[in-house]
Short mmCIF file of C-alpha atoms in Angstrom, two decimals:
data_model
loop_
_atom_site.label_atom_id
_atom_site.label_comp_id
_atom_site.label_asym_id
_atom_site.label_seq_id
_atom_site.Cartn_x
_atom_site.Cartn_y
_atom_site.Cartn_z
CA MET O 1 34.44 26.30 11.14
CA LYS O 2 32.27 27.73 8.39
CA GLY O 3 28.62 28.70 8.49
CA THR O 4 26.25 25.93 7.43
CA TRP O 5 23.05 26.26 5.45
CA MET O 6 21.10 26.09 8.74
CA HIS O 7 23.04 29.12 9.95
CA TRP O 8 22.13 30.87 6.69
CA VAL O 9 18.45 30.11 7.34
CA LYS O 10 18.70 31.55 10.88
CA GLY O 11 20.67 34.58 9.71
CA ILE O 12 24.41 35.24 9.98
CA VAL O 13 25.87 38.36 11.64
CA THR O 14 29.51 39.44 11.28
CA VAL O 15 30.62 41.09 14.53
CA ARG O 16 33.77 43.12 15.41
CA ALA O 17 34.75 43.31 19.12
CA ARG O 18 37.19 45.79 20.67
CA GLY O 19 38.44 46.92 24.06
CA GLY O 20 38.35 44.98 27.34
CA GLU O 21 39.36 41.33 27.61
CA LEU O 22 38.72 40.03 24.13
CA GLU O 23 40.04 36.46 24.65
CA SER O 24 38.09 36.08 27.88
CA PHE O 25 34.94 37.38 26.16
CA VAL O 26 35.20 34.78 23.40
CA ASN O 27 36.01 31.92 25.79
CA GLN O 28 33.12 32.74 28.12
CA ALA O 29 30.69 33.03 25.22
CA LEU O 30 31.74 29.63 23.85
CA GLN O 31 31.53 28.03 27.31
CA GLY O 32 28.06 29.54 27.65
CA GLY O 33 26.88 27.55 24.62
CA LEU O 34 26.97 30.31 22.03
CA THR O 35 28.02 29.44 18.46
CA LEU O 36 30.88 31.59 17.17
CA TRP O 37 33.00 30.77 14.12
CA SER O 38 35.57 32.31 11.78
CA ILE O 39 37.20 33.98 14.80
CA ARG O 40 40.18 36.11 13.68
CA ARG O 41 42.19 39.16 14.69
CA THR O 42 42.14 42.28 12.53
CA SER O 43 45.06 44.52 11.75
CA GLU O 44 43.90 46.98 14.46
CA GLY O 45 44.20 44.33 17.17
CA GLN O 46 40.44 43.76 17.30
CA LEU O 47 38.56 40.47 17.04
CA GLU O 48 36.09 39.58 14.31
CA PHE O 49 33.75 36.58 14.26
CA GLU O 50 30.43 35.38 12.91
CA THR O 51 27.36 34.14 14.78
CA THR O 52 23.66 33.61 14.24
CA VAL O 53 21.06 36.31 14.88
CA GLY O 54 19.68 34.50 17.95
CA HIS O 55 23.08 34.10 19.60
CA PHE O 56 24.02 37.70 18.78
CA PHE O 57 21.32 38.97 21.17
CA ARG O 58 22.71 36.70 23.92
CA LEU O 59 26.15 38.37 23.88
CA ARG O 60 25.21 41.25 26.24
CA PRO O 61 26.03 39.53 29.62
CA TYR O 62 29.51 38.49 28.42
CA LEU O 63 30.20 41.99 27.13
CA LYS O 64 29.47 43.49 30.56
CA ARG O 65 31.72 41.00 32.35
CA THR O 66 34.71 41.62 30.06
CA SER O 67 34.13 45.35 29.31
CA CYS O 68 34.15 44.72 25.57
CA ARG O 69 32.22 46.58 22.93
CA ILE O 70 30.93 45.29 19.59
CA HIS O 71 29.43 46.54 16.36
CA VAL O 72 27.99 44.72 13.39
CA THR O 73 29.98 44.79 10.12
CA GLY O 74 27.95 42.41 8.01
CA ARG O 75 24.55 40.73 7.69
CA ASN O 76 23.72 37.68 5.61
CA GLY O 77 21.10 34.93 5.49
CA MET O 78 17.40 34.37 4.95
CA PRO O 79 15.99 36.88 7.52
CA PHE O 80 17.91 39.74 5.92
CA TRP O 81 17.00 38.54 2.43
CA ILE O 82 13.32 38.53 3.44
CA LEU O 83 13.67 42.10 4.75
CA LYS O 84 15.09 43.19 1.40
CA VAL O 85 12.25 41.46 -0.42
CA ARG O 86 9.71 43.18 1.83
CA ARG O 87 11.22 46.49 0.86
CA ARG O 88 10.86 45.50 -2.76
CA VAL O 89 7.40 44.00 -2.78
CA PHE O 90 6.88 44.59 -6.45
CA PHE O 91 10.20 42.93 -7.28
CA GLY O 92 9.31 39.87 -5.20
CA VAL O 93 5.83 39.59 -6.70
CA GLY O 94 7.27 40.04 -10.18
CA LEU O 95 9.87 37.34 -9.55
CA LEU O 96 7.17 34.97 -8.32
CA LEU O 97 4.97 35.72 -11.32
CA PHE O 98 7.96 35.19 -13.60
CA PHE O 99 8.57 31.64 -12.34
CA VAL O 100 4.84 30.86 -12.34
CA GLY O 101 4.64 32.10 -15.91
CA LEU O 102 7.64 30.00 -16.91
CA TYR O 103 6.02 26.92 -15.41
CA LEU O 104 2.72 27.57 -17.16
CA LEU O 105 4.40 28.25 -20.50
CA SER O 106 6.52 25.11 -20.19
CA SER O 107 3.35 23.08 -19.55
CA LEU O 108 1.83 24.06 -22.91
CA VAL O 109 2.36 22.24 -26.20
CA TRP O 110 3.90 24.82 -28.52
CA ASN O 111 4.79 22.65 -31.47
CA VAL O 112 3.71 19.31 -32.98
CA GLN O 113 6.27 17.72 -35.32
CA VAL O 114 5.89 14.74 -37.65
CA SER O 115 8.80 12.63 -38.92
CA GLY O 116 9.35 9.38 -40.79
CA ASN O 117 6.32 9.63 -43.11
CA ILE O 118 6.59 9.45 -46.90
CA ARG O 119 3.26 8.30 -48.29
CA ILE O 120 1.07 9.44 -45.40
CA SER O 121 0.60 13.23 -45.48
CA ASP O 122 1.39 15.49 -42.52
CA GLU O 123 -2.19 16.76 -42.54
CA GLN O 124 -3.57 13.24 -42.13
CA ILE O 125 -1.24 12.51 -39.21
CA LEU O 126 -1.92 15.84 -37.48
CA LYS O 127 -5.66 15.33 -37.88
CA ALA O 128 -5.41 11.91 -36.19
CA ALA O 129 -3.26 13.41 -33.42
CA GLU O 130 -5.71 16.28 -32.87
CA ALA O 131 -8.51 13.75 -32.46
CA GLU O 132 -6.53 12.38 -29.50
CA GLY O 133 -5.99 15.86 -28.00
CA ILE O 134 -2.50 16.57 -29.39
CA ARG O 135 -2.53 20.12 -30.74
CA GLN O 136 -0.87 23.46 -30.17
CA MET O 137 -1.69 25.37 -26.96
CA GLN O 138 -2.85 22.18 -25.23
CA TRP O 139 -1.85 21.55 -21.60
CA SER O 140 0.66 18.70 -21.67
CA PHE O 141 -0.54 17.31 -18.31
CA LYS O 142 -4.00 16.76 -19.85
CA LEU O 143 -2.60 14.34 -22.43
CA ASP O 144 -2.65 10.59 -21.89
CA ASP O 145 0.48 8.46 -21.56
CA PRO O 146 2.60 8.51 -24.78
CA GLN O 147 2.24 4.74 -25.20
CA VAL O 148 -1.56 5.01 -25.07
CA LEU O 149 -1.52 7.90 -27.54
CA SER O 150 0.74 5.92 -29.89
CA LYS O 151 -1.70 3.01 -30.07
CA ARG O 152 -4.72 5.27 -30.60
CA ILE O 153 -3.08 7.27 -33.38
CA ALA O 154 -1.85 4.06 -35.06
CA ALA O 155 -5.44 2.77 -35.05
CA ARG O 156 -6.50 5.90 -36.98
CA LEU O 157 -3.72 5.46 -39.58
CA PRO O 158 -4.17 2.13 -41.42
CA ASP O 159 -1.06 2.74 -43.58
CA ALA O 160 1.20 3.05 -40.51
CA SER O 161 2.75 -0.07 -39.01
CA TRP O 162 4.08 1.77 -35.92
CA VAL O 163 3.56 5.18 -34.32
CA GLY O 164 5.70 6.69 -31.58
CA VAL O 165 4.80 9.76 -29.50
CA GLU O 166 7.60 11.59 -27.70
CA LYS O 167 7.52 14.76 -25.58
CA LYS O 168 10.59 16.98 -25.73
CA GLY O 169 10.22 20.17 -23.74
CA THR O 170 7.23 22.01 -25.18
CA SER O 171 7.21 19.96 -28.40
CA ILE O 172 5.41 16.72 -29.26
CA ILE O 173 7.21 14.58 -31.85
CA ILE O 174 5.21 11.93 -33.71
CA ASN O 175 7.41 9.30 -35.38
CA ILE O 176 5.82 7.21 -38.14
CA VAL O 177 6.91 3.87 -39.59
CA GLU O 178 4.83 3.20 -42.68
CA SER O 179 3.64 -0.24 -43.75
CA THR O 180 5.88 -1.87 -46.32
CA LYS O 181 4.23 -2.41 -49.68
CA PRO O 182 5.73 -4.33 -52.58
CA ASN O 183 7.44 -1.98 -54.97
CA GLN O 184 5.91 -2.44 -58.39
CA GLY O 185 8.86 -1.38 -60.49
CA PRO O 186 9.04 -1.46 -64.26
CA LEU O 187 9.50 -4.82 -65.95
CA LEU O 188 13.16 -5.46 -66.79
CA SER O 189 14.14 -6.25 -70.35
CA PRO O 190 16.77 -8.91 -71.23
CA ARG O 191 20.28 -7.70 -70.64
CA HIS O 192 23.99 -8.52 -70.49
CA LEU O 193 26.32 -7.59 -67.66
CA ILE O 194 29.41 -5.86 -69.04
CA ALA O 195 32.69 -4.52 -67.59
CA THR O 196 32.83 -0.93 -66.34
CA ASP O 197 36.65 -0.74 -66.48
CA ASP O 198 39.73 -2.53 -67.77
CA ALA O 199 40.38 -5.13 -65.08
CA VAL O 200 41.52 -8.63 -64.11
CA VAL O 201 38.60 -10.75 -62.90
CA THR O 202 39.01 -12.01 -59.31
CA ASP O 203 35.54 -13.44 -58.66
CA ILE O 204 32.41 -14.18 -60.72
CA GLN O 205 29.01 -15.37 -59.48
CA ALA O 206 26.28 -15.77 -62.10
CA ASP O 207 22.75 -16.00 -60.64
CA ALA O 208 21.09 -15.86 -64.08
CA GLY O 209 22.65 -15.92 -67.56
CA ARG O 210 25.81 -17.48 -69.00
CA PRO O 211 29.28 -16.57 -67.59
CA VAL O 212 31.60 -15.55 -70.40
CA VAL O 213 34.80 -14.91 -68.42
CA LYS O 214 36.71 -16.76 -65.71
CA ARG O 215 38.89 -15.79 -62.79
CA ASN O 216 42.28 -14.22 -63.61
CA MET O 217 41.09 -13.23 -67.10
CA ARG O 218 41.91 -9.73 -68.31
CA VAL O 219 38.88 -7.82 -69.62
CA LYS O 220 38.43 -4.44 -71.25
CA LYS O 221 35.79 -1.85 -70.58
CA GLY O 222 32.55 -2.89 -72.34
CA ASP O 223 33.36 -6.63 -72.57
CA ILE O 224 30.46 -8.97 -71.76
CA LEU O 225 30.98 -10.68 -68.39
CA ILE O 226 27.66 -12.52 -67.95
CA SER O 227 25.63 -12.96 -71.13
CA GLY O 228 21.87 -12.78 -71.23
CA SER O 229 21.75 -14.96 -74.38
CA LEU O 230 21.31 -18.72 -73.87
CA GLY O 231 21.26 -21.60 -76.36
CA ASP O 232 22.89 -22.02 -79.77
CA GLU O 233 22.58 -20.22 -83.11
CA THR O 234 19.32 -21.98 -84.03
CA ASN O 235 17.64 -21.71 -80.65
CA ILE O 236 18.48 -18.48 -78.77
CA GLN O 237 16.73 -17.44 -75.57
CA THR O 238 17.35 -14.09 -73.91
CA VAL O 239 17.15 -13.62 -70.14
CA ILE O 240 17.88 -10.93 -67.58
CA ALA O 241 21.50 -11.57 -66.61
CA LYS O 242 22.12 -11.32 -62.88
CA GLY O 243 25.23 -11.84 -60.83
CA LYS O 244 28.34 -10.32 -59.26
CA VAL O 245 31.75 -9.83 -60.80
CA ARG O 246 34.72 -8.35 -59.01
CA GLY O 247 38.07 -7.49 -60.44
CA LEU O 248 41.36 -5.65 -59.97
CA VAL O 249 41.21 -2.12 -61.39
CA TRP O 250 44.09 0.38 -61.57
CA HIS O 251 43.42 4.05 -60.85
CA GLU O 252 46.03 6.74 -61.48
CA TYR O 253 45.90 9.95 -59.42
CA ASN O 254 47.77 13.23 -59.85
CA ILE O 255 47.95 14.84 -56.42
CA VAL O 256 49.10 18.27 -55.25
CA SER O 257 49.77 18.31 -51.48
CA PRO O 258 50.88 21.58 -49.77
CA LEU O 259 53.73 21.58 -47.25
CA THR O 260 51.70 23.66 -44.79
CA GLU O 261 48.30 23.17 -43.14
CA LYS O 262 45.96 25.24 -41.00
CA VAL O 263 45.60 24.06 -37.39
CA LYS O 264 42.97 25.28 -34.91
CA VAL O 265 44.52 26.33 -31.56
CA TYR O 266 42.73 27.43 -28.35
CA THR O 267 44.23 30.64 -26.91
CA GLY O 268 42.91 30.06 -23.37
CA GLU O 269 40.71 33.16 -23.44
CA SER O 270 37.00 32.57 -22.90
CA THR O 271 33.77 34.20 -21.77
CA THR O 272 30.74 32.61 -20.13
CA LYS O 273 27.06 33.22 -20.72
CA TRP O 274 24.38 31.79 -18.44
CA HIS O 275 20.84 30.96 -19.51
CA VAL O 276 17.73 29.98 -17.56
CA VAL O 277 16.12 26.98 -19.29
CA ALA O 278 12.40 26.24 -18.97
CA GLY O 279 10.29 24.03 -21.18
CA GLY O 280 12.95 23.64 -23.84
CA ARG O 281 13.50 27.40 -24.15
CA ALA O 282 16.52 29.34 -22.91
CA LEU O 283 16.56 32.89 -21.53
CA GLN O 284 19.96 34.57 -21.28
CA VAL O 285 20.61 36.18 -17.87
CA SER O 286 24.33 37.08 -18.01
CA GLY O 287 27.19 37.66 -20.43
CA PHE O 288 25.39 40.15 -22.67
CA GLY O 289 27.17 41.97 -25.46
CA LYS O 290 28.93 41.00 -28.66
CA THR O 291 31.83 38.56 -28.61
CA SER O 292 35.13 40.39 -29.02
CA TYR O 293 36.91 37.37 -30.51
CA SER O 294 37.35 37.25 -34.27
CA ASP O 295 37.42 33.42 -34.27
CA PHE O 296 35.73 31.41 -31.57
CA GLU O 297 33.99 28.14 -30.72
CA VAL O 298 30.86 27.80 -28.58
CA VAL O 299 30.43 24.92 -26.10
CA GLN O 300 27.08 24.48 -24.34
CA ARG O 301 26.37 22.45 -21.19
CA GLU O 302 22.84 22.14 -19.83
CA GLU O 303 22.01 21.22 -16.23
CA GLN O 304 18.42 20.20 -15.43
CA LEU O 305 17.14 20.60 -11.88
CA SER O 306 15.78 17.57 -10.06
CA TRP O 307 13.98 17.01 -6.79
CA HIS O 308 14.01 13.58 -5.11
CA GLY O 309 14.99 11.97 -8.40
CA ILE O 310 12.24 13.74 -10.38
CA LYS O 311 13.50 15.96 -13.20
CA LEU O 312 11.93 19.41 -13.12
CA PRO O 313 11.13 21.42 -16.27
CA PHE O 314 13.69 24.04 -15.20
CA GLY O 315 17.44 24.27 -15.32
CA ARG O 316 20.36 26.34 -16.44
CA MET O 317 22.71 26.29 -19.39
CA LYS O 318 26.32 27.37 -19.41
CA GLU O 319 27.54 28.66 -22.76
CA SER O 320 31.32 28.95 -23.00
CA VAL O 321 32.74 31.05 -25.84
CA LEU O 322 36.33 29.88 -26.44
CA GLU O 323 38.71 32.02 -28.50
CA VAL O 324 40.57 30.10 -31.19
CA ARG O 325 43.12 31.01 -33.82
CA LEU O 326 44.30 29.31 -36.97
CA ASP O 327 48.03 28.63 -36.96
CA GLU O 328 50.03 27.47 -39.93
CA ARG O 329 51.96 24.24 -39.35
CA LYS O 330 54.77 23.13 -41.62
CA LEU O 331 54.73 19.55 -42.85
CA THR O 332 57.65 17.37 -43.80
CA GLU O 333 57.70 15.92 -47.29
CA GLU O 334 56.80 12.50 -45.86
CA GLU O 335 53.79 13.95 -44.03
CA ALA O 336 52.62 15.81 -47.16
CA VAL O 337 52.95 12.63 -49.24
CA THR O 338 51.01 10.58 -46.69
CA LYS O 339 48.27 13.21 -46.45
CA GLY O 340 47.93 13.44 -50.25
CA ILE O 341 47.68 9.67 -50.66
CA GLN O 342 45.05 9.49 -47.91
CA GLN O 343 42.95 12.12 -49.71
CA ALA O 344 43.26 10.14 -52.97
CA LYS O 345 42.17 6.94 -51.19
CA ALA O 346 39.16 8.68 -49.64
CA ASP O 347 38.11 10.02 -53.05
CA LEU O 348 38.58 6.60 -54.64
CA MET O 349 36.48 4.79 -52.00
CA THR O 350 33.68 7.29 -52.58
CA LYS O 351 33.66 6.54 -56.32
CA ALA O 352 34.35 2.77 -56.20
CA GLY O 353 31.79 1.92 -53.49
CA THR O 354 31.89 0.85 -49.87
CA ASP O 355 32.73 -2.78 -50.79
CA ALA O 356 35.88 -1.78 -52.66
CA VAL O 357 39.24 -2.85 -51.20
CA ILE O 358 42.54 -1.07 -51.91
CA VAL O 359 45.00 -3.91 -52.54
CA ALA O 360 48.20 -1.99 -53.30
CA GLU O 361 49.59 1.47 -53.95
CA LYS O 362 52.62 2.58 -55.93
CA LEU O 363 54.22 6.01 -56.03
CA LEU O 364 55.13 6.65 -59.68
CA HIS O 365 56.48 10.18 -59.45
CA GLU O 366 57.27 12.76 -56.76
CA LYS O 367 58.41 16.38 -57.12
CA THR O 368 58.62 19.29 -54.66
CA ASP O 369 58.20 22.81 -56.00
CA ASN O 370 57.02 26.17 -54.65
CA GLY O 371 55.93 24.81 -51.24
CA LYS O 372 53.96 21.89 -52.67
CA VAL O 373 54.55 18.21 -53.34
CA TYR O 374 53.38 16.91 -56.72
CA LEU O 375 52.61 13.18 -56.79
CA LYS O 376 51.51 10.58 -59.28
CA VAL O 377 50.08 7.52 -57.51
CA LEU O 378 48.79 4.22 -58.90
CA LEU O 379 46.17 2.50 -56.70
CA GLU O 380 45.20 -1.12 -57.26
CA VAL O 381 41.61 -1.74 -56.14
CA GLU O 382 39.42 -4.83 -56.00
CA GLN O 383 35.89 -3.69 -56.76
CA SER O 384 32.65 -4.49 -58.53
CA ILE O 385 33.14 -4.14 -62.31
CA VAL O 386 29.63 -4.82 -63.65
CA THR O 387 27.05 -2.62 -65.31
CA GLU O 388 23.96 -3.43 -67.40
CA MET O 389 23.60 -3.42 -71.18
CA PRO O 390 20.15 -4.13 -72.68
CA ILE O 391 19.92 -6.80 -75.41
CA VAL O 392 18.55 -5.25 -78.57
CA SER O 393 16.62 -7.75 -80.65
CA THR O 394 17.23 -7.75 -84.41
CA GLN O 395 14.28 -7.80 -86.82
CA GLY O 396 13.95 -10.93 -88.92
CA GLU O 397 15.86 -13.23 -86.64
#
């Protein structure tokens, strides 16, 4: 049996008994209704056990009957903790004031942040928020419900279609969604749509203008795909050509892929730092000193205290510092080739656009030299091949 939290509240005493009839002493005490646990024999042939403070003072009759003697070897529990605190009144008062101060500081608004605004200035938003009581050094419990504050601030900002108010720790975050207004861009001049690369057309959709090419036609860079000129030689009308044209484009890559790579490995060594968290701020309480590891990774895990399902503004954070090292791993030629081609594909998709599709790949040349693989790869990609070219009118036509 182990001591429960109720025993801790009553106070736990560790007792060592010697001499007399030890087994009879323990049996009689248990039969008399006393609570004894963790009963064990010591190396000197004595008995050791734990009991509560109240039951300790009821041991005297059983000691007389069995001629045993006892002495206390340990004290634990709330009564003894209170005695220590009484001896350190200033420490106890300081600890109490510390937690009271943490609670008060966590109940203040320390920072007001604004996000999502482009046309509406921060000053205008903060002025509207201050009119509703949101400002630095304001008690957070004096503020209205965030939904109510959102509606009131939105009413003060006619250019905002939605306002959200969120409390995170000691910060108030005001999110703004501005009203959409038609974008009055510059007037477009007549134009052609021309090819950006040498390609074979796979699809053409003309929304405005005259298609000049068809599917499966080979085009060169700069060829007109959708013309902005309509009519015949005697009656020409220019329009803004619009549409989509996709085609097969060939991209050639020269790649150098090393036969080794750096790999991050955890050594298993770690240190732990504990922080007390209150109101979104963390105060370190253990694990002081500089980290002795040359390379390391930090992992944080926060635990917020709760009482009857209500989250309290206090908690703790465990910060684990994990030692890592960079090992060098050798790659096979096949792995180096695969890695190099993947890097080329990633670069190509960045340049060709998210709607591009790699149709085929062909390895043209491969050579291994001085710990590296040199590759020449041809990638066949289906992508958009249009760009704009303004139509320049000729004088006298």
